[in-house]
Coordinates of N, CA and C in Angstrom, one line a residue:
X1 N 0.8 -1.2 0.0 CA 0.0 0.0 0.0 C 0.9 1.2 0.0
X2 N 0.3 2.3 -0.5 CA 0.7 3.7 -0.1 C 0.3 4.6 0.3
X3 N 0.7 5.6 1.4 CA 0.2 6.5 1.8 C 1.2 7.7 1.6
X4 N 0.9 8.6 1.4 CA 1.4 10.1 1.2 C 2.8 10.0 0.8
X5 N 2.5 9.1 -0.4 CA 3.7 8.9 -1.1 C 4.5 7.5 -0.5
X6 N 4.5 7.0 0.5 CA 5.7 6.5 1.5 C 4.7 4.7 1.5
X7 N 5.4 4.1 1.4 CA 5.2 2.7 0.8 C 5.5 1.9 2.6
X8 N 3.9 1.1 2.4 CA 3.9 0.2 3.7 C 3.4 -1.1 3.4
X9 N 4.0 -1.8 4.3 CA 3.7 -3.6 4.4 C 2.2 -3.2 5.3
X10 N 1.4 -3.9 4.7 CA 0.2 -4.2 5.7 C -0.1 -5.6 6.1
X11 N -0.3 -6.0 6.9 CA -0.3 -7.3 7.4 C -2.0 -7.4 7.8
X12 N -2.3 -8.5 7.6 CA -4.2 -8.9 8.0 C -4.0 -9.7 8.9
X13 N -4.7 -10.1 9.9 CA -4.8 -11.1 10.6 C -6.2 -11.5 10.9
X14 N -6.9 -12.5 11.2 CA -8.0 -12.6 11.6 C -8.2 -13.4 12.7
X15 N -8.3 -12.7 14.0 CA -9.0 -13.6 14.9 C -10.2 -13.6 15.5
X16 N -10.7 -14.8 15.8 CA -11.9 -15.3 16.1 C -13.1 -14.2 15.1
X17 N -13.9 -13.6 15.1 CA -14.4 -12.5 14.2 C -14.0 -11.7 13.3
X18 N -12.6 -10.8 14.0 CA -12.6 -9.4 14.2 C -11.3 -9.8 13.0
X19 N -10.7 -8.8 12.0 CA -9.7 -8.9 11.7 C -8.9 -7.5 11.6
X20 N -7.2 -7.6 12.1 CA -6.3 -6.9 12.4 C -5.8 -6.5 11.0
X21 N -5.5 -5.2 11.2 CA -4.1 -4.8 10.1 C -3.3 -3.9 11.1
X22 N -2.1 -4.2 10.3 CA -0.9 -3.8 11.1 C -0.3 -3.0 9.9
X23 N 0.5 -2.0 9.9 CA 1.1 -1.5 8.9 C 2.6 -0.7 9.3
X24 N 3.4 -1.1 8.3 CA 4.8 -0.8 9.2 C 5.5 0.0 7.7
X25 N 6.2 1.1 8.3 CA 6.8 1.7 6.9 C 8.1 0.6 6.0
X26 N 7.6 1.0 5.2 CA 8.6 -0.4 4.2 C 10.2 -0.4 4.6
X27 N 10.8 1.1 4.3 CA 12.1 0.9 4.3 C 12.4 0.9 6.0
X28 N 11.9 1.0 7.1 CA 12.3 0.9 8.2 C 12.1 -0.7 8.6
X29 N 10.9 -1.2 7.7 CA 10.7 -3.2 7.9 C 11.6 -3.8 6.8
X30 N 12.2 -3.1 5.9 CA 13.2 -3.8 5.3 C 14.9 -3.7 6.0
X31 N 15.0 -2.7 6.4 CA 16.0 -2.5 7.5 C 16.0 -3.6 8.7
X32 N 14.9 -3.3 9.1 CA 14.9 -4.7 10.1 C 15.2 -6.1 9.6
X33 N 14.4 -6.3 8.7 CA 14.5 -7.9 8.1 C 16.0 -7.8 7.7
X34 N 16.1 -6.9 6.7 CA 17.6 -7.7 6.4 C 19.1 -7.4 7.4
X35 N 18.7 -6.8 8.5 CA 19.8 -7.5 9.2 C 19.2 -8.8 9.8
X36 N 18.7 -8.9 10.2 CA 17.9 -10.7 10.7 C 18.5 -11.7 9.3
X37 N 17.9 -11.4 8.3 CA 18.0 -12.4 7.2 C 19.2 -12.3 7.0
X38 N 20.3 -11.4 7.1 CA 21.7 -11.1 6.4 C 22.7 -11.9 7.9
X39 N 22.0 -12.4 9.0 CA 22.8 -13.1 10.1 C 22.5 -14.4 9.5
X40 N 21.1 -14.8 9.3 CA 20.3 -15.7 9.5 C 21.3 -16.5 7.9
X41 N 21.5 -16.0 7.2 CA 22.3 -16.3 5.2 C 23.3 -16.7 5.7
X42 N 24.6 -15.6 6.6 CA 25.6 -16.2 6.6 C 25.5 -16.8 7.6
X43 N 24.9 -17.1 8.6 CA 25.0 -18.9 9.1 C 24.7 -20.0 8.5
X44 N 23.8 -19.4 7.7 CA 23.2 -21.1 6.8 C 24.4 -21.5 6.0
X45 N 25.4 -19.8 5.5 CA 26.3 -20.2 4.6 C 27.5 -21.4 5.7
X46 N 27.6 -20.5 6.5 CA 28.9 -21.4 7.3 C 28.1 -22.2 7.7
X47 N 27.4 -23.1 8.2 CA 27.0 -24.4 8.6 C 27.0 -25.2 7.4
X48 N 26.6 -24.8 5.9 CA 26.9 -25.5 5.0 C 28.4 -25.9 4.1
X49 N 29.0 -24.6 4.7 CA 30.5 -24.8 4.0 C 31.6 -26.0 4.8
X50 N 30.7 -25.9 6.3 CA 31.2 -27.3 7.6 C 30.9 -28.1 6.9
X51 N 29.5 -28.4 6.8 CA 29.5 -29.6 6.5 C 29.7 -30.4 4.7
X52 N 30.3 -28.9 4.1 CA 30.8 -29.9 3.0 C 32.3 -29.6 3.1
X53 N 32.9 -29.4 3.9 CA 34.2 -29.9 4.5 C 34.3 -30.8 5.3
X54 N 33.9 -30.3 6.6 CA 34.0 -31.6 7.5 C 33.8 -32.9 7.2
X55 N 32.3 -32.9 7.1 CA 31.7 -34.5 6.9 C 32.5 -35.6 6.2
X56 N 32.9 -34.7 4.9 CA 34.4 -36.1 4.0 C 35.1 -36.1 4.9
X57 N 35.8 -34.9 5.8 CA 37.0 -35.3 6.4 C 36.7 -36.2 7.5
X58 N 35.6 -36.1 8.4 CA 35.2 -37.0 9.3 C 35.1 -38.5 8.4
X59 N 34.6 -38.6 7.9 CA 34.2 -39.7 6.6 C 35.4 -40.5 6.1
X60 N 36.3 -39.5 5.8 CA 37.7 -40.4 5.3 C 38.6 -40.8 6.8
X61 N 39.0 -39.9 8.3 CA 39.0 -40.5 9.1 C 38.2 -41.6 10.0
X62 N 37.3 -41.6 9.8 CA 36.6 -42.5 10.8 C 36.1 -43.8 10.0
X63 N 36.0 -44.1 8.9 CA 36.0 -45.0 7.8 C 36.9 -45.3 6.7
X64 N 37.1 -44.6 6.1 CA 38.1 -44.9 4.9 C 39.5 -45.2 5.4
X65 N 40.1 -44.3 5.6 CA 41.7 -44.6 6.3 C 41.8 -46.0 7.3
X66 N 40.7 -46.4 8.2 CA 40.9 -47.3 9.3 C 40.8 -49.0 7.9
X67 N 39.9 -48.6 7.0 CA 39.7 -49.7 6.2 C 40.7 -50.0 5.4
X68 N 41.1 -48.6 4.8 CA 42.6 -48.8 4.0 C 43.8 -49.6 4.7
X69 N 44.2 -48.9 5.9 CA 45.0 -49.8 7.4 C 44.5 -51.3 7.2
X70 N 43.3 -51.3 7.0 CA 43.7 -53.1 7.0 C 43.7 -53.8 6.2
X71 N 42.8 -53.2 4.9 CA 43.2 -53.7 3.5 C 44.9 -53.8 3.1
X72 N 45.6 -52.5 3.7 CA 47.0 -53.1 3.8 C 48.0 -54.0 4.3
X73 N 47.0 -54.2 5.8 CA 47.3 -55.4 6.7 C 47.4 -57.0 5.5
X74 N 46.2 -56.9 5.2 CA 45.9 -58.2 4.9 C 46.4 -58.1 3.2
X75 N 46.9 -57.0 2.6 CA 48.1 -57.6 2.2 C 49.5 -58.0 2.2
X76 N 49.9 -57.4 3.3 CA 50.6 -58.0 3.7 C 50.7 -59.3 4.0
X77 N 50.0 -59.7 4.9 CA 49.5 -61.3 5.3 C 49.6 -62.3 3.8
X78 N 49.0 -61.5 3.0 CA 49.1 -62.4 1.5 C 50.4 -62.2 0.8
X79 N 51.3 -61.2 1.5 CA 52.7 -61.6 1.0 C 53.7 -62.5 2.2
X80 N 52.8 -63.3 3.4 CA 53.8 -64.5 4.1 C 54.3 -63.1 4.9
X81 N 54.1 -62.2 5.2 CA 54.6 -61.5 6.5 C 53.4 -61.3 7.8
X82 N 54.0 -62.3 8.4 CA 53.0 -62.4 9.3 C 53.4 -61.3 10.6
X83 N 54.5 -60.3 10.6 CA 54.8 -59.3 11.5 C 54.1 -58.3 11.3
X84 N 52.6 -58.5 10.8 CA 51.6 -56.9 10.8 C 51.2 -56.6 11.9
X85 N 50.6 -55.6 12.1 CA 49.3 -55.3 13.2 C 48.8 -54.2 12.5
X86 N 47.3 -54.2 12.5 CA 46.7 -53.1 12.2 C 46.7 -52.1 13.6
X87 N 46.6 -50.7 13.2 CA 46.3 -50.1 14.4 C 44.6 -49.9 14.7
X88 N 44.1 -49.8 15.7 CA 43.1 -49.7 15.6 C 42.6 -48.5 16.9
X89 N 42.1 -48.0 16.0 CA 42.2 -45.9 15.8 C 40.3 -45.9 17.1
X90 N 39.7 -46.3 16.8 CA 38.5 -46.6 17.9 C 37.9 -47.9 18.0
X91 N 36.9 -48.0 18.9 CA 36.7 -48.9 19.4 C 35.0 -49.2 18.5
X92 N 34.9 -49.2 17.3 CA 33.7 -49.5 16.5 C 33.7 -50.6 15.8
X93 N 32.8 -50.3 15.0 CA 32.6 -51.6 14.4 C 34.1 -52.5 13.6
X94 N 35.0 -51.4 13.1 CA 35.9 -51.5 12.5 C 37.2 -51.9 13.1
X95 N 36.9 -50.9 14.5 CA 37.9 -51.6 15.2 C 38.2 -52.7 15.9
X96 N 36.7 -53.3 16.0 CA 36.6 -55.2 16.5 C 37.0 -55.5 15.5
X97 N 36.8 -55.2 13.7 CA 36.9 -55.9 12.8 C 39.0 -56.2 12.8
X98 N 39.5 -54.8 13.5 CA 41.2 -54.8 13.2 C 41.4 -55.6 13.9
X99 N 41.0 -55.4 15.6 CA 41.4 -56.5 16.6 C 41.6 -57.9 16.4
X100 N 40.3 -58.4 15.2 CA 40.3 -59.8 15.3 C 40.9 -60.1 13.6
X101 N 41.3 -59.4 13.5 CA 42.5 -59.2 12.4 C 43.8 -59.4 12.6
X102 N 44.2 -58.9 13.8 CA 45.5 -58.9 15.1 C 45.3 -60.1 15.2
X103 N 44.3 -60.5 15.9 CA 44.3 -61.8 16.8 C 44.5 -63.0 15.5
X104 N 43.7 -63.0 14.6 CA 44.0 -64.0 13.5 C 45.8 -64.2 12.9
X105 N 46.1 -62.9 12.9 CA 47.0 -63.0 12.3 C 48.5 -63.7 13.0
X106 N 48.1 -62.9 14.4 CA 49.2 -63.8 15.9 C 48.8 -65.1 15.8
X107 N 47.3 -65.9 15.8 CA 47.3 -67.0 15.6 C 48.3 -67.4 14.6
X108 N 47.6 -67.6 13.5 CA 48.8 -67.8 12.3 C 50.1 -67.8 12.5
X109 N 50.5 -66.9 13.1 CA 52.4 -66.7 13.2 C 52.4 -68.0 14.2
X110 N 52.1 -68.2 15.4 CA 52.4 -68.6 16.6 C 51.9 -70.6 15.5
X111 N 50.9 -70.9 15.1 CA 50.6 -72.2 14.3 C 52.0 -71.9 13.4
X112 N 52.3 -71.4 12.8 CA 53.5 -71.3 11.6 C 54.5 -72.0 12.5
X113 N 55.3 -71.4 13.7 CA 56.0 -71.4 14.5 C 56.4 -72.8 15.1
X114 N 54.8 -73.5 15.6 CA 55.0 -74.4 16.1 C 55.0 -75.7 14.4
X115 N 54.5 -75.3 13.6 CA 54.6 -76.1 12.7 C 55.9 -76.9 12.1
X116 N 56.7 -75.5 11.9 CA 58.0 -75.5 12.1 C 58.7 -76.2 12.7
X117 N 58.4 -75.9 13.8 CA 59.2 -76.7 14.9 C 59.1 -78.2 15.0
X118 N 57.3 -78.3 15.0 CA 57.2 -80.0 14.5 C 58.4 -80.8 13.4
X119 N 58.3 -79.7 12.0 CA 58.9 -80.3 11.2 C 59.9 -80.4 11.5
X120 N 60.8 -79.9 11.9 CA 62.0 -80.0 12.3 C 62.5 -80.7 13.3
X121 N 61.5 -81.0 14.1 CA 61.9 -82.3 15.2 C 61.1 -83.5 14.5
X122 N 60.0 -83.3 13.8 CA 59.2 -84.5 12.9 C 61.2 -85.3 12.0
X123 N 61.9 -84.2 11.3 CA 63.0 -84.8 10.7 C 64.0 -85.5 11.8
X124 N 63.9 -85.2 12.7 CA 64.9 -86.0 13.7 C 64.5 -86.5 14.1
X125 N 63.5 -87.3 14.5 CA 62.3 -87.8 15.3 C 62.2 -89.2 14.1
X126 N 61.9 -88.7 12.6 CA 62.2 -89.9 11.6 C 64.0 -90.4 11.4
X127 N 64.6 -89.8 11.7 CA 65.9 -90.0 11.5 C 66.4 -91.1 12.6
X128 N 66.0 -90.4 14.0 CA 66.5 -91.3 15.2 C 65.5 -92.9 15.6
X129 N 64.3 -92.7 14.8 CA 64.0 -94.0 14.7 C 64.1 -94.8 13.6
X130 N 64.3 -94.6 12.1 CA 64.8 -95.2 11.4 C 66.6 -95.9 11.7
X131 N 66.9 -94.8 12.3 CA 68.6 -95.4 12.8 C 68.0 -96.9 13.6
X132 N 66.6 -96.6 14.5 CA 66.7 -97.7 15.3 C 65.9 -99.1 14.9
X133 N 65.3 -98.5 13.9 CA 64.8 -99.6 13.1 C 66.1 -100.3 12.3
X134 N 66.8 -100.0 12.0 CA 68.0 -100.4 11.2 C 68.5 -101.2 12.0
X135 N 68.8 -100.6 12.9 CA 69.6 -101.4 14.0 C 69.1 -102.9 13.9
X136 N 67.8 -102.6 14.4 CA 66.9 -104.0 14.7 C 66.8 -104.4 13.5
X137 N 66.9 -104.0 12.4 CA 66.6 -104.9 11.2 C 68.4 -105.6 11.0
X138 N 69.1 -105.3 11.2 CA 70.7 -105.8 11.2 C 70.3 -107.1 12.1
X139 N 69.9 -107.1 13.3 CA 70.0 -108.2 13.9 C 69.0 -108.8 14.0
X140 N 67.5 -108.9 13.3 CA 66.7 -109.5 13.0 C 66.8 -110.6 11.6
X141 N 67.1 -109.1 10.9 CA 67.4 -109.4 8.9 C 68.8 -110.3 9.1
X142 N 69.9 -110.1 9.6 CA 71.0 -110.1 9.1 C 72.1 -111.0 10.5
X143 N 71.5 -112.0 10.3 CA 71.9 -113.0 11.5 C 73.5 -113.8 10.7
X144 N 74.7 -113.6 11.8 CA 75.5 -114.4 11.2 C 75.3 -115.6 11.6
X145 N 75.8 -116.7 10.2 CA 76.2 -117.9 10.3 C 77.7 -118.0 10.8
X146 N 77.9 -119.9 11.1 CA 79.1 -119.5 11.6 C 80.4 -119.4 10.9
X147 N 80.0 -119.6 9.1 CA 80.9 -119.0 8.5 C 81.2 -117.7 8.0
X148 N 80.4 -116.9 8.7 CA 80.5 -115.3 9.0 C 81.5 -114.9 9.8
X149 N 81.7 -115.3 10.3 CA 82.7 -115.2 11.8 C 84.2 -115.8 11.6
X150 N 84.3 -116.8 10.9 CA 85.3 -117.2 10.4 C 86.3 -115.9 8.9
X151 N 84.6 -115.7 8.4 CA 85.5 -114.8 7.1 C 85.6 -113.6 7.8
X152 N 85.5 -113.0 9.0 CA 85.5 -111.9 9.4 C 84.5 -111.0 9.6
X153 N 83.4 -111.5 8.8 CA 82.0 -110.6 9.2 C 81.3 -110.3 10.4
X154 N 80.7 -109.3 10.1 CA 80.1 -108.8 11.8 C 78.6 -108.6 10.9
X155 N 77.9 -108.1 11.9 CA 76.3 -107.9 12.4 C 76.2 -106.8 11.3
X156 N 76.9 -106.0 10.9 CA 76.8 -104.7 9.8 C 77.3 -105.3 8.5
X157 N 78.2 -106.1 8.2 CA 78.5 -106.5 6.9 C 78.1 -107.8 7.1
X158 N 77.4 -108.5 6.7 CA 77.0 -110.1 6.9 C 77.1 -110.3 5.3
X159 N 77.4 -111.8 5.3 CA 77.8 -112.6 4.5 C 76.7 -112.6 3.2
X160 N 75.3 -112.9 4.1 CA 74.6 -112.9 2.8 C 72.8 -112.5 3.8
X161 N 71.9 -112.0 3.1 CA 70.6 -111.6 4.0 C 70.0 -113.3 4.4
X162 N 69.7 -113.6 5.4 CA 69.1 -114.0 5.7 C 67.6 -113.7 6.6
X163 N 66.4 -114.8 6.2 CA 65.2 -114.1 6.4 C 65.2 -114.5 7.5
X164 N 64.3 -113.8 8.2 CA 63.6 -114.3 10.4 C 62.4 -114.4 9.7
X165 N 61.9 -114.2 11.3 CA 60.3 -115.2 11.3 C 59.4 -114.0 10.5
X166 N 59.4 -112.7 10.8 CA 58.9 -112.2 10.3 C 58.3 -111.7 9.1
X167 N 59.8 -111.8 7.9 CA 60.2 -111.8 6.6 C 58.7 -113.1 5.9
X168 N 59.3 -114.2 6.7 CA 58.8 -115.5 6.1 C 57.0 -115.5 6.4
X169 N 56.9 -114.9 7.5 CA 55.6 -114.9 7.8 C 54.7 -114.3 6.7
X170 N 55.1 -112.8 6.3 CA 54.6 -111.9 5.6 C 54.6 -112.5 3.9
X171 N 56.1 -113.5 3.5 CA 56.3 -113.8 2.2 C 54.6 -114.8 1.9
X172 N 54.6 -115.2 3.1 CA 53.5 -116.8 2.8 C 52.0 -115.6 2.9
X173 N 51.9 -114.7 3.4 CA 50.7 -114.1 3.5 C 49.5 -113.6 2.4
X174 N 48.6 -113.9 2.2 CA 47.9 -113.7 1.1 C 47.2 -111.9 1.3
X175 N 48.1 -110.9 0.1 CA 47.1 -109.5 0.8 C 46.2 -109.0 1.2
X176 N 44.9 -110.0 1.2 CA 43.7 -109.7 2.3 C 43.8 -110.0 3.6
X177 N 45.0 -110.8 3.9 CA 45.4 -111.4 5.0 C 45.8 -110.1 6.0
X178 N 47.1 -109.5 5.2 CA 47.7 -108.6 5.9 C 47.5 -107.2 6.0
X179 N 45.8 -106.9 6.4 CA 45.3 -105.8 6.7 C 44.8 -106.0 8.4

């Protein structure tokens, strides 16, 4: 509306019956509003310019980097180095997932370790009882006569194999027998 030249917001209202007008000069209600609106703009601006900074960076810390960390773990693991650990940055979902990443992985070294060790006593363990099977096969297999003794043979060089009871038992055995 106008009045004596000079431009006004009128506002209606209506309650219960009766209806209000309010009328305020324009440029003193545009003065008002736009400092209101001009605080009310640049907040919306910086709360939006946060969150399209922040949010990726929260986003790539609290997910992406903790996942990368273990995607590197575990290839490691697939290159036979079992001296990894993941770090594990909090206590979420990701970081039960590092922990029992850790823990698998210590398993593995510590089974490697003793595997090893097996095998390596497993080769002496076959070594020191084949020596003692030998042994006993010398003086089971390899009985001297008493013209062994005369030509100078002993229990290690014998004259010629002779069989024991066991040899003979197994020669007569029919293969369904000897299961």
């Amino acid at each position: 509306s106008q009045l004596n030249q000079v431009n006004y917001y009128v506002f209606l209202n209506k309650h219960k019956e009766e209806i209000y007008a309010y009328g305020f000069n324009y440029l003193d209600y545009r003065r008002k509003i736009h400092a209101v609106g001009s605080k009310l703009i640049f907040t919306e601006l910086v709360i939006a310019v946060m969150i399209i900074i922040l949010f990726p960076l929260l986003f790539y810390a609290g997910l992406i980097r903790p996942l990368n960390r273990l995607l590197e773990g575990v290839k490691e693991v697939n290159k036979d180095n079992l001296d990894v650990e993941v770090e594990i940055q909090f206590n979420d979902e990701i970081g039960f997932l590092s922990a029992s990443f850790n823990n698998m992985v210590t398993s593995l070294k510590d089974s490697s370790i003793i595997l090893t060790q097996y095998a390596t006593n497993l080769e002496k363990m076959v070594h020191e009882r084949t020596a003692e099977l030998e042994k006993a096969n010398i003086i089971v297999n390899r009985q001297l006569s008493p013209g062994d003794i005369k030509a100078g043979r002993n229990y290690f060089h014998p004259g010629g194999i002779r069989l024991g009871v066991s040899e003979i038992t197994r020669l007569c055995m029919k293969k369904n027998e000897m299961q």
